[in-house]
Coordinates of C-alpha atoms in Angstrom, one line a residue:
X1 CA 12.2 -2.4 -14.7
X2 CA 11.7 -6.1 -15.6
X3 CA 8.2 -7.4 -15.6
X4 CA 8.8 -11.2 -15.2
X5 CA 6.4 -14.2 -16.3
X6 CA 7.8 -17.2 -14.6
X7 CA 6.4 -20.4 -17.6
X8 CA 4.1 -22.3 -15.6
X9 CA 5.0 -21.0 -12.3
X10 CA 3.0 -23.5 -10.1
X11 CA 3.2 -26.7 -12.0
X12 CA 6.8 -26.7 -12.6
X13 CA 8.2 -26.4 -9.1
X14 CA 11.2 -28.5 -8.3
X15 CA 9.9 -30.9 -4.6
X16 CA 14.1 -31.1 -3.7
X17 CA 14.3 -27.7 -4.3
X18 CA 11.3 -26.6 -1.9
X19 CA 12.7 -29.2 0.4
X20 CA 16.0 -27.9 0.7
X21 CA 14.8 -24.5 0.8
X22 CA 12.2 -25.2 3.9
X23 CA 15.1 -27.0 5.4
X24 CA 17.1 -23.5 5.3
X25 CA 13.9 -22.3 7.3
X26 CA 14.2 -24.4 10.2
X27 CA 11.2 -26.8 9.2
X28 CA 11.7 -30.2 10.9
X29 CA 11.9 -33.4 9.6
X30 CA 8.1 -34.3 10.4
X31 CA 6.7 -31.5 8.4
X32 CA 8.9 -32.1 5.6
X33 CA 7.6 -36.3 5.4
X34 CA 4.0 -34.4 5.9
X35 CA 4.1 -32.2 2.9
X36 CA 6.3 -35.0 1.3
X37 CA 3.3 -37.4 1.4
X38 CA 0.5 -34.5 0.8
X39 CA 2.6 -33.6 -3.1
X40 CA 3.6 -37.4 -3.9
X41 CA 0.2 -38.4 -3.4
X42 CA -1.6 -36.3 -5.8
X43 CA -2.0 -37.7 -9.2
X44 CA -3.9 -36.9 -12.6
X45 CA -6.3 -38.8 -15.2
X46 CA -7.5 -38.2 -18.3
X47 CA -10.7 -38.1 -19.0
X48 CA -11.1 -40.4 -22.6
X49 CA -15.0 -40.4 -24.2
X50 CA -16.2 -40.3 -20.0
X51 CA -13.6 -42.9 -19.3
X52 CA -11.0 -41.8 -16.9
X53 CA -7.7 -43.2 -17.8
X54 CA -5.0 -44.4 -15.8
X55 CA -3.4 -42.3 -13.5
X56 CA -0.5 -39.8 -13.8
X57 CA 1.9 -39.4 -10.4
X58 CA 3.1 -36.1 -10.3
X59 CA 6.7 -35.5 -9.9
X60 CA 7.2 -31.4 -9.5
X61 CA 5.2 -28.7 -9.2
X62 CA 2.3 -27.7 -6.9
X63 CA -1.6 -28.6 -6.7
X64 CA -3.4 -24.9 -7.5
X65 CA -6.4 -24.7 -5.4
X66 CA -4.6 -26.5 -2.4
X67 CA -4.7 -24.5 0.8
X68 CA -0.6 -24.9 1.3
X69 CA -0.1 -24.3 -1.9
X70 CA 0.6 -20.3 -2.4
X71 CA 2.7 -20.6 0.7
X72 CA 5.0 -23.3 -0.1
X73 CA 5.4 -21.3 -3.7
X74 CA 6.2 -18.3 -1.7
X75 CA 8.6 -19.6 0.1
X76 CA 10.4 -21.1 -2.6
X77 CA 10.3 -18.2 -5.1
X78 CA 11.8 -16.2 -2.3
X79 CA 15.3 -17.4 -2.9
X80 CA 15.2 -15.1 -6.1
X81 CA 15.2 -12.0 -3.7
X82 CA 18.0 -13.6 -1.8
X83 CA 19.7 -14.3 -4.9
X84 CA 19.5 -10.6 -5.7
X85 CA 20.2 -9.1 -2.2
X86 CA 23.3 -11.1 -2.3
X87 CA 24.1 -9.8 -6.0
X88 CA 23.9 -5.9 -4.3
X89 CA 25.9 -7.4 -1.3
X90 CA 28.9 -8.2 -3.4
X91 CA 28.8 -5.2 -5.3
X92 CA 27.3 -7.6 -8.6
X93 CA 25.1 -5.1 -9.1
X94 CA 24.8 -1.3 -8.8
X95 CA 22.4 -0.1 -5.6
X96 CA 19.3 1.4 -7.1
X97 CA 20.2 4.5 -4.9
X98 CA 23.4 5.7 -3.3
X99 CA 22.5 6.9 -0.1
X100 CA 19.3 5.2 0.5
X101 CA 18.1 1.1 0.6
X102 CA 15.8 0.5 -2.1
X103 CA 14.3 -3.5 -2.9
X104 CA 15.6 -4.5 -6.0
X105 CA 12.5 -7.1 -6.7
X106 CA 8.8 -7.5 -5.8
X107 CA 7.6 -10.4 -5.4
X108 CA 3.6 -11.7 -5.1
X109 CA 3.3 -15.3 -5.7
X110 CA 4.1 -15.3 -9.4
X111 CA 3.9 -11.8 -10.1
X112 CA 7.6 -11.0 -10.0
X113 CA 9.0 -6.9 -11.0
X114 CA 13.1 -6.7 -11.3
X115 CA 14.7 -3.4 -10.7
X116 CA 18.2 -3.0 -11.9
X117 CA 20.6 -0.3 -13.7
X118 CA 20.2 -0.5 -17.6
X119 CA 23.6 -1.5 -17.9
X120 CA 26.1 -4.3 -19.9
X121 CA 27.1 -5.3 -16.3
X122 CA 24.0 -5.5 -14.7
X123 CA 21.7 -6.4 -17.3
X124 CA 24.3 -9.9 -17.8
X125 CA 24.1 -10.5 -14.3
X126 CA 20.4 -9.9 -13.9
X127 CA 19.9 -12.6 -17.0
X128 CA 22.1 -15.4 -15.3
X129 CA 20.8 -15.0 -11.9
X130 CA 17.0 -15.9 -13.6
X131 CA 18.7 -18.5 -15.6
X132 CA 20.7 -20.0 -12.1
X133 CA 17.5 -19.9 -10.2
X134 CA 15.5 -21.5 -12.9
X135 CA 17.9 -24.8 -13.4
X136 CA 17.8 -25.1 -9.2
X137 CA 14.3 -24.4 -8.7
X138 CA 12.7 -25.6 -12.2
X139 CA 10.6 -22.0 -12.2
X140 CA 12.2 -20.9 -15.9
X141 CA 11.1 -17.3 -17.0
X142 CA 9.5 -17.1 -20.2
X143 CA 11.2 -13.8 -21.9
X144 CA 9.0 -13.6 -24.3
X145 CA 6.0 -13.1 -22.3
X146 CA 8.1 -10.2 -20.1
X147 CA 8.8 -6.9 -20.4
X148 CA 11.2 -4.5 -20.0
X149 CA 10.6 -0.4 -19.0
X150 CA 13.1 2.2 -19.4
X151 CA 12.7 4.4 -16.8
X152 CA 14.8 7.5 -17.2
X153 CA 16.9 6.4 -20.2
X154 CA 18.1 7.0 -23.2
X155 CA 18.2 5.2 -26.9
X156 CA 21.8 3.4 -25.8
X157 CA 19.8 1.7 -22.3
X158 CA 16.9 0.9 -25.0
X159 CA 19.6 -0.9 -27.4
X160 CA 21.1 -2.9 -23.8
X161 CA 17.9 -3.4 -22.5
X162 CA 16.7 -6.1 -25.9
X163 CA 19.7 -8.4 -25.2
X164 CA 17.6 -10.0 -22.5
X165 CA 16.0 -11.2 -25.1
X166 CA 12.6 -9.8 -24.3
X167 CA 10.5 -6.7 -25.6
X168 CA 10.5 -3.5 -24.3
X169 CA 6.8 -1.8 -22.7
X170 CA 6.3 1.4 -22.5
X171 CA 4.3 3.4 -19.0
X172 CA 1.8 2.7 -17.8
X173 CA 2.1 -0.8 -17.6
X174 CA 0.0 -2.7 -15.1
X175 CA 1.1 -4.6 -12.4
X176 CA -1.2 -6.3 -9.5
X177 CA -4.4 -5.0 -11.3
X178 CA -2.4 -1.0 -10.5
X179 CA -1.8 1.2 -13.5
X180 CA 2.3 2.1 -13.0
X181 CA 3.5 5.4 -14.2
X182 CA 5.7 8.3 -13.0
X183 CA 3.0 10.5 -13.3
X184 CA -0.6 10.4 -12.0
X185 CA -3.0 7.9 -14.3
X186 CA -5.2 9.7 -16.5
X187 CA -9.1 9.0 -16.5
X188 CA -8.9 6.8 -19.6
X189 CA -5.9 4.5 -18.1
X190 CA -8.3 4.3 -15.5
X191 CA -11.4 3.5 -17.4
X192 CA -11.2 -0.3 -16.7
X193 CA -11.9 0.5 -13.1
X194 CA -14.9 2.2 -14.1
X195 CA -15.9 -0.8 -16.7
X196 CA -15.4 -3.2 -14.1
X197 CA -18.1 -1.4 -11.7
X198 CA -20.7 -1.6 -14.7
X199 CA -20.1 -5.1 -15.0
X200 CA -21.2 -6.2 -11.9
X201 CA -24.7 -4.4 -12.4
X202 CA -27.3 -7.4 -12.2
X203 CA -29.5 -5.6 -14.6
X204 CA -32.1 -8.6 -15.4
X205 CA -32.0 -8.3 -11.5
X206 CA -32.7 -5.1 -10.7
X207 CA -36.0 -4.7 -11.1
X208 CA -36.9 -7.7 -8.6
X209 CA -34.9 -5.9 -5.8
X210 CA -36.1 -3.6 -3.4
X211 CA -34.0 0.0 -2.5
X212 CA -32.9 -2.2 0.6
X213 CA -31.5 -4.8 -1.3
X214 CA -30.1 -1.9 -4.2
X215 CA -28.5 -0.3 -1.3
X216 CA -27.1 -3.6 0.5
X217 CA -25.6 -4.4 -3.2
X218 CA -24.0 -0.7 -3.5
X219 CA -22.4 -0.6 -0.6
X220 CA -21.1 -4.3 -0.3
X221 CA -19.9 -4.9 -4.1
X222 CA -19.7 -1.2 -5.7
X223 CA -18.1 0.5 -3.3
X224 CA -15.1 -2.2 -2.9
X225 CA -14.4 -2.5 -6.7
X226 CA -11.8 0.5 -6.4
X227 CA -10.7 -0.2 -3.2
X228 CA -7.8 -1.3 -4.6
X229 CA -6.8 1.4 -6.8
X230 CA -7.6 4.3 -3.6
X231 CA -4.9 2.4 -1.7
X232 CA -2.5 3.5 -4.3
X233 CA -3.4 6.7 -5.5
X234 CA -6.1 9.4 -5.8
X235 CA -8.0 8.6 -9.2
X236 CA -9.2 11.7 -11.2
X237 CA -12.7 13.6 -10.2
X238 CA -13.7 12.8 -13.3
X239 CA -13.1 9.0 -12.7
X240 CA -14.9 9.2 -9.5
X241 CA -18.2 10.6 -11.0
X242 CA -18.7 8.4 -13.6
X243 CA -18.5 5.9 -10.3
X244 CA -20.8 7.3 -8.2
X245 CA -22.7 8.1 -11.3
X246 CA -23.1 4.0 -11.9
X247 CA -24.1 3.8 -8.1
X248 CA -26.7 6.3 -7.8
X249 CA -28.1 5.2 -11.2
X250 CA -28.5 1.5 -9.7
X251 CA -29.9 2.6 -6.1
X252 CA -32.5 4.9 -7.4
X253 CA -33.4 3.4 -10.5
X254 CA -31.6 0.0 -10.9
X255 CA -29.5 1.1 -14.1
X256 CA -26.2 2.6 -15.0
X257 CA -27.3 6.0 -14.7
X258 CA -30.2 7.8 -13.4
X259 CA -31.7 11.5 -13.9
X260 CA -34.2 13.9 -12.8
X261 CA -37.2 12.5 -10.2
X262 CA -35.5 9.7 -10.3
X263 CA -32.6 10.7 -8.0
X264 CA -34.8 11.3 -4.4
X265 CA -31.7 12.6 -2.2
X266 CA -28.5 14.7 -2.6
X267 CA -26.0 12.0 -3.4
X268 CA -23.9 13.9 -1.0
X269 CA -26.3 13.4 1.4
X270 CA -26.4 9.4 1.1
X271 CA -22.6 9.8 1.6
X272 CA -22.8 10.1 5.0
X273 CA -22.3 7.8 7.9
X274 CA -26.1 6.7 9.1
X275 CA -25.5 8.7 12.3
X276 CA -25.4 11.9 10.7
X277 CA -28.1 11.5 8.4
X278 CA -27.1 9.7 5.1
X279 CA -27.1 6.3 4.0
X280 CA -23.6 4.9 5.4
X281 CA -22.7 5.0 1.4
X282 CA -18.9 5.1 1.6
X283 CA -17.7 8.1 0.3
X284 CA -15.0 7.7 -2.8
X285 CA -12.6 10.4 -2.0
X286 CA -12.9 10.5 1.7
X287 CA -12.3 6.8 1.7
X288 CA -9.4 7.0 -0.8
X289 CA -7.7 9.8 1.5
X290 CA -8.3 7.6 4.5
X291 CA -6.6 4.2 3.1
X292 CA -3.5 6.0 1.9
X293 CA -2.7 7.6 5.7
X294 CA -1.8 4.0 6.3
X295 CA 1.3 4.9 4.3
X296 CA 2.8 7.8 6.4
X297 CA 1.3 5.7 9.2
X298 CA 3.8 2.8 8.3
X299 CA 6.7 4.9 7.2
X300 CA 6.8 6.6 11.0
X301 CA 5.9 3.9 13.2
X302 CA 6.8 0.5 11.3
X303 CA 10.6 0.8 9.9
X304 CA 11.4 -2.8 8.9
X305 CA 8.8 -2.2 5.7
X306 CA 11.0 -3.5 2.6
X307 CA 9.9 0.3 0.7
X308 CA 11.0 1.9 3.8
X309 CA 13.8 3.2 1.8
X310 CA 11.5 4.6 -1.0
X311 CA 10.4 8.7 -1.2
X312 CA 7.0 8.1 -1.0
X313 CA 4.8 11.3 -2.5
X314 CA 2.2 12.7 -0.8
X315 CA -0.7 15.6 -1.5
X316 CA -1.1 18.5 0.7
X317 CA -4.6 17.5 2.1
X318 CA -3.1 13.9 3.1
X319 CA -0.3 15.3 5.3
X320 CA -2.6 17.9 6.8
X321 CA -5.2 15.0 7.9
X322 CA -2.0 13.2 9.1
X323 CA -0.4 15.6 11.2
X324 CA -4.2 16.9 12.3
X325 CA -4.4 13.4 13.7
X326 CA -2.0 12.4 15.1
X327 CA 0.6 13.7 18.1
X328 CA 4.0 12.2 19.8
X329 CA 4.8 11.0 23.7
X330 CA 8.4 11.7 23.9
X331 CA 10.3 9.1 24.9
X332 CA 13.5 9.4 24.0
X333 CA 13.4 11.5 21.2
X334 CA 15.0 9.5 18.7
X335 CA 12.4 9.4 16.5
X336 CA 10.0 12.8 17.1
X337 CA 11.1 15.8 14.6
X338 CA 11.4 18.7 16.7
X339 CA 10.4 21.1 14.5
X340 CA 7.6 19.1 13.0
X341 CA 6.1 16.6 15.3
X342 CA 3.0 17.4 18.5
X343 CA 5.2 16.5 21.0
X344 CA 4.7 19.5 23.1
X345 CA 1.4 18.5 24.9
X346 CA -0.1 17.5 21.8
X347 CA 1.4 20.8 19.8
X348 CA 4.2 21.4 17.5
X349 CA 6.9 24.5 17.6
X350 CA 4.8 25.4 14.1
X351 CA 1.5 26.0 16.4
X352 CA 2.8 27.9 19.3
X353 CA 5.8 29.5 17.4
X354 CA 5.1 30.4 14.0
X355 CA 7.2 33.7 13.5
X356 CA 10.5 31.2 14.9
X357 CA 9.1 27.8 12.2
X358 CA 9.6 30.4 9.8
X359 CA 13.4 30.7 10.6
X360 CA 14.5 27.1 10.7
X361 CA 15.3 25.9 7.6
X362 CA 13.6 23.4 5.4
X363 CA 16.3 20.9 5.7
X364 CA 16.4 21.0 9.2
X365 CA 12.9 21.0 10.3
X366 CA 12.5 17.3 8.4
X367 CA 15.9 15.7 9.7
X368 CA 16.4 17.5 13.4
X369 CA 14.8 15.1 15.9
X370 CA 14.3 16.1 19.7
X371 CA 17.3 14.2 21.3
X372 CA 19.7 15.8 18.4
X373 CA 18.5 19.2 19.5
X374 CA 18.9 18.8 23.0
X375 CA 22.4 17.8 22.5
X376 CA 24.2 20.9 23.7
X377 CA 21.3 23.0 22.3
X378 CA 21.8 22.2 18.7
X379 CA 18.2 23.4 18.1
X380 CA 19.2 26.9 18.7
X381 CA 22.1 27.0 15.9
X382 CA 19.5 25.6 13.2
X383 CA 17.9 29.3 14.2
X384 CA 18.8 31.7 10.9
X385 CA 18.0 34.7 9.7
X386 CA 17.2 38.5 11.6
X387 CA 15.1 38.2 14.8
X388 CA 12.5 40.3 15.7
X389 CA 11.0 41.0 18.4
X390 CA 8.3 37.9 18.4
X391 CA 11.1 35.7 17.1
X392 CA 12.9 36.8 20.2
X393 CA 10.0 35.9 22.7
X394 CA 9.4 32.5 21.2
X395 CA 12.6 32.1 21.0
X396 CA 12.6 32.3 24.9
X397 CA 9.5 30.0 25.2
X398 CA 11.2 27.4 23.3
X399 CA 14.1 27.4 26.0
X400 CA 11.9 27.2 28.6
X401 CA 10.5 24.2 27.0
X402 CA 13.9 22.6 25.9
X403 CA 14.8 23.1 29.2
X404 CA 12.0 21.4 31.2
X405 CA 12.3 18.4 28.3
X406 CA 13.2 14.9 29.9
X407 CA 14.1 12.1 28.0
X408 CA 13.6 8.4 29.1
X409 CA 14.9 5.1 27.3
X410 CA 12.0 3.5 26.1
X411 CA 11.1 4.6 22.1
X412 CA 9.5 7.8 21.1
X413 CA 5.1 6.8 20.4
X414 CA 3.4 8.3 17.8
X415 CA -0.7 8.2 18.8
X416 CA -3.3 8.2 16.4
X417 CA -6.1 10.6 18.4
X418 CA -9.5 9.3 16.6
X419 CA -8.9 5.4 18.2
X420 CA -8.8 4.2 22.0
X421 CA -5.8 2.2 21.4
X422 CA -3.7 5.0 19.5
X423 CA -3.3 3.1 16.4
X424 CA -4.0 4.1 12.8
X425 CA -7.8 2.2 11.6
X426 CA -9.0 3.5 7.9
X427 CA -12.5 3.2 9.6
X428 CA -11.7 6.0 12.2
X429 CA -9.8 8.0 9.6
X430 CA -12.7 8.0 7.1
X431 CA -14.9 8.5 10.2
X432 CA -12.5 11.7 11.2
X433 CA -13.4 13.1 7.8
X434 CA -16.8 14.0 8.8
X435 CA -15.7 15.3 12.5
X436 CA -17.8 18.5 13.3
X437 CA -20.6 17.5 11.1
X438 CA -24.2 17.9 12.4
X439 CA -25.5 14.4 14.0
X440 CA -28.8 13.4 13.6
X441 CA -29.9 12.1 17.2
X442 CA -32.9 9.6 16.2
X443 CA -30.8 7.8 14.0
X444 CA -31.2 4.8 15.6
X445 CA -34.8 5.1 16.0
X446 CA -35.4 4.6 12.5
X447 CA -32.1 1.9 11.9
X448 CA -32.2 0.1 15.3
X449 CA -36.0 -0.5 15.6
X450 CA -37.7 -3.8 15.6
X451 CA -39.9 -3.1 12.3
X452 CA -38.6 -5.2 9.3
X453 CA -37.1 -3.0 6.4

């Protein structure tokens, strides 16, 4: 794994290059003599004792700050991941993973990560496709200010790994502000989150500010520090009170931490959505469980995603909120797990047949999809084991309902229950988390009156 730092990505960008390269995407002639005139017309001057000097016509790179800017780079740093696609393509370099497609780069603006075998082979071909991409496109990567991860290897991948000149890191390393590891971060890797929530404290503030304002400031700023970091993973209880610790310190008392009197209501309590009592405080862990649904969300209805290919990991409690949520309209059963999926009236064979779920095997029940069991009643050969008498009658139900099972052409529809529409919102799922909680009624007698606050 190859942490690239690409030596002053922005300013060094070759203009024939990004030309030739929006060309290949089908931008015409106008926009080209557009953006043309928009680059060759910036210029710089140096400022001498107040005096600017003469100025400095710019011949590469692009103006930071400039609204165009990040997407021209994008564009143009793209051709790496072409470059490497094309590598895999003619069997250059080893596929990450035999069976399955996995992205060999990530790319965000200038924040490139390189995934390749640590190999002689691969390692050579990895360094000169860098080296070809920097003489055509200008955007040179500075190997001493990358790194290099071993990630299941020994001391011989270590030894290949330093010919690229560059040293080797060890996990975590951090990459888009996200601790990465192969095993869950720790509360002290994660103790930067935490320092950057304290930081934002106005404390010579604090005391000017009303609860109102406190409360405003929580809920705005505080709460969407870790946001981030939740969309990833589930930090450590211990990294989520110290957290909410720093919140309810600076609501009740305008500090870092408060105690005693000082704390008027259950912070549990000001958790809540305002319509069930609390302060519409956003909740740490039931928001972090909300935003990463949006993965299984993606990886069932969206399969173009470039980590589509990737065995994401999930916790118990985030598949049981999933599959609570959510139920399939058969189409034509290309896509709904038999076995697994609510497509019969909004219930699975695991709620109305439990005794047969339990003689399916594992395999099965995650690969056998409805159409594939309906083809000359697969479904009933992937039935093992000794049959008793319940196994036998929901064996029967489940013919009844193979039987009567229609399939139609258009795609199978996975429906998200807690929205109109039927699609995934993080709102409605962190909303879901409180479902069969006691509402308070005059709620909006007290938030939706007249009187100031």
């Amino acid at each position: 794994m190859l942490k690239l730092d690409l030596t002053r990505a922005f300013d060094s960008l070759s203009w024939p290059f990004l030309f030739e390269v929006l060309r290949r995407y089908g931008f015409g002639n106008r926009f080209l003599e557009w953006t043309a005139i928009l680059l060759s017309s910036a210029s710089t001057r140096i400022l001498l004792n107040g005096e600017p000097g003469p100025p400095i016509w710019h011949r590469q790179g692009l103006w930071q700050g400039d609204s165009m800017s990040p997407q021209l780079f994008v564009l143009a740093v793209d051709t790496l991941g072409r470059l490497l696609r094309r590598a895999h393509s003619l069997g250059i370099l080893q596929p990450l993973h035999p069976r399955r497609h996995i992205p060999a780069i990530s790319l965000y603006a200038d924040d490139v990560m390189v995934f390749c075998h640590a190999t002689a082979d691969d390692t050579t071909a990895i360094r000169e496709i860098l080296a070809l991409f920097g003489r055509a496109s200008g955007l040179k990567v500075n190997f001493t200010k990358s790194s290099a991860t071993i990630l299941h290897g020994d001391q011989a991948a270590t030894e290949m790994i330093t010919h690229l000149g560059c040293p080797v890191a060890t996990l975590p390393i951090t990459y888009l502000g996200i601790p990465m590891s192969t095993r869950r971060p720790s509360a002290a890797q994660l103790q930067p989150m935490v320092d950057a929530v304290a930081a934002r404290l106005p404390a010579w503030k604090a005391w000017l500010m009303t609860k109102t304002g406190r409360l405003a400031l929580v809920k705005s700023v505080l709460c969407a520090i870790p946001v981030h970091q939740l969309l990833v993973f589930a930090p450590p209880k211990k990294t989520l009170k110290q957290i909410e610790k720093i919140q309810r310190g600076f609501l009740w008392a305008g500090r870092a931490a408060a105690n005693g009197g000082h704390c008027h209501v259950n912070w549990n309590r000001v958790c809540r959505p305002i319509e069930l009592g609390g302060l519409g405080v956003r909740d740490l862990e039931r928001a972090g469980l909300a935003l990463r649904l949006r993965w299984l969300w993606f990886s069932r209805t969206d399969p173009v995603r470039a980590w589509q290919g990737v065995d994401l990991q999930f916790s118990p409690t985030e598949r049981a909120l999933f599959w609570a949520s959510t139920f399939t309209v058969i189409g034509n059963g290309q896509t709904a797990l038999l076995s697994e999926d609510r497509w019969i009236g909004g219930q699975s064979v695991r709620e109305l047949m439990p005794n047969l779920y339990g003689c399916i095997p594992k395999r099965r029940r995650t690969m056998r999809t409805v159409a594939d069991g309906l083809n000359a009643n697969s479904w009933a050969r992937d039935i093992q084991g000794n049959l008793g008498l319940h196994e036998i009658g929901q064996y029967l139900q489940l013919w009844q309902i193979m039987q009567r099972t229609e399939l139609s052409t258009t795609p199978d529809r996975l429906i998200w229950r807690w929205t109109v529409s039927g699609t995934y919102s993080a709102q409605s799922c962190y909303t879901a988390t409180f479902h069969g909680s006691t509402g308070c009624h005059s709620w909006k007698l007290i938030w939706k009156c007249w009187a100031p606050p």
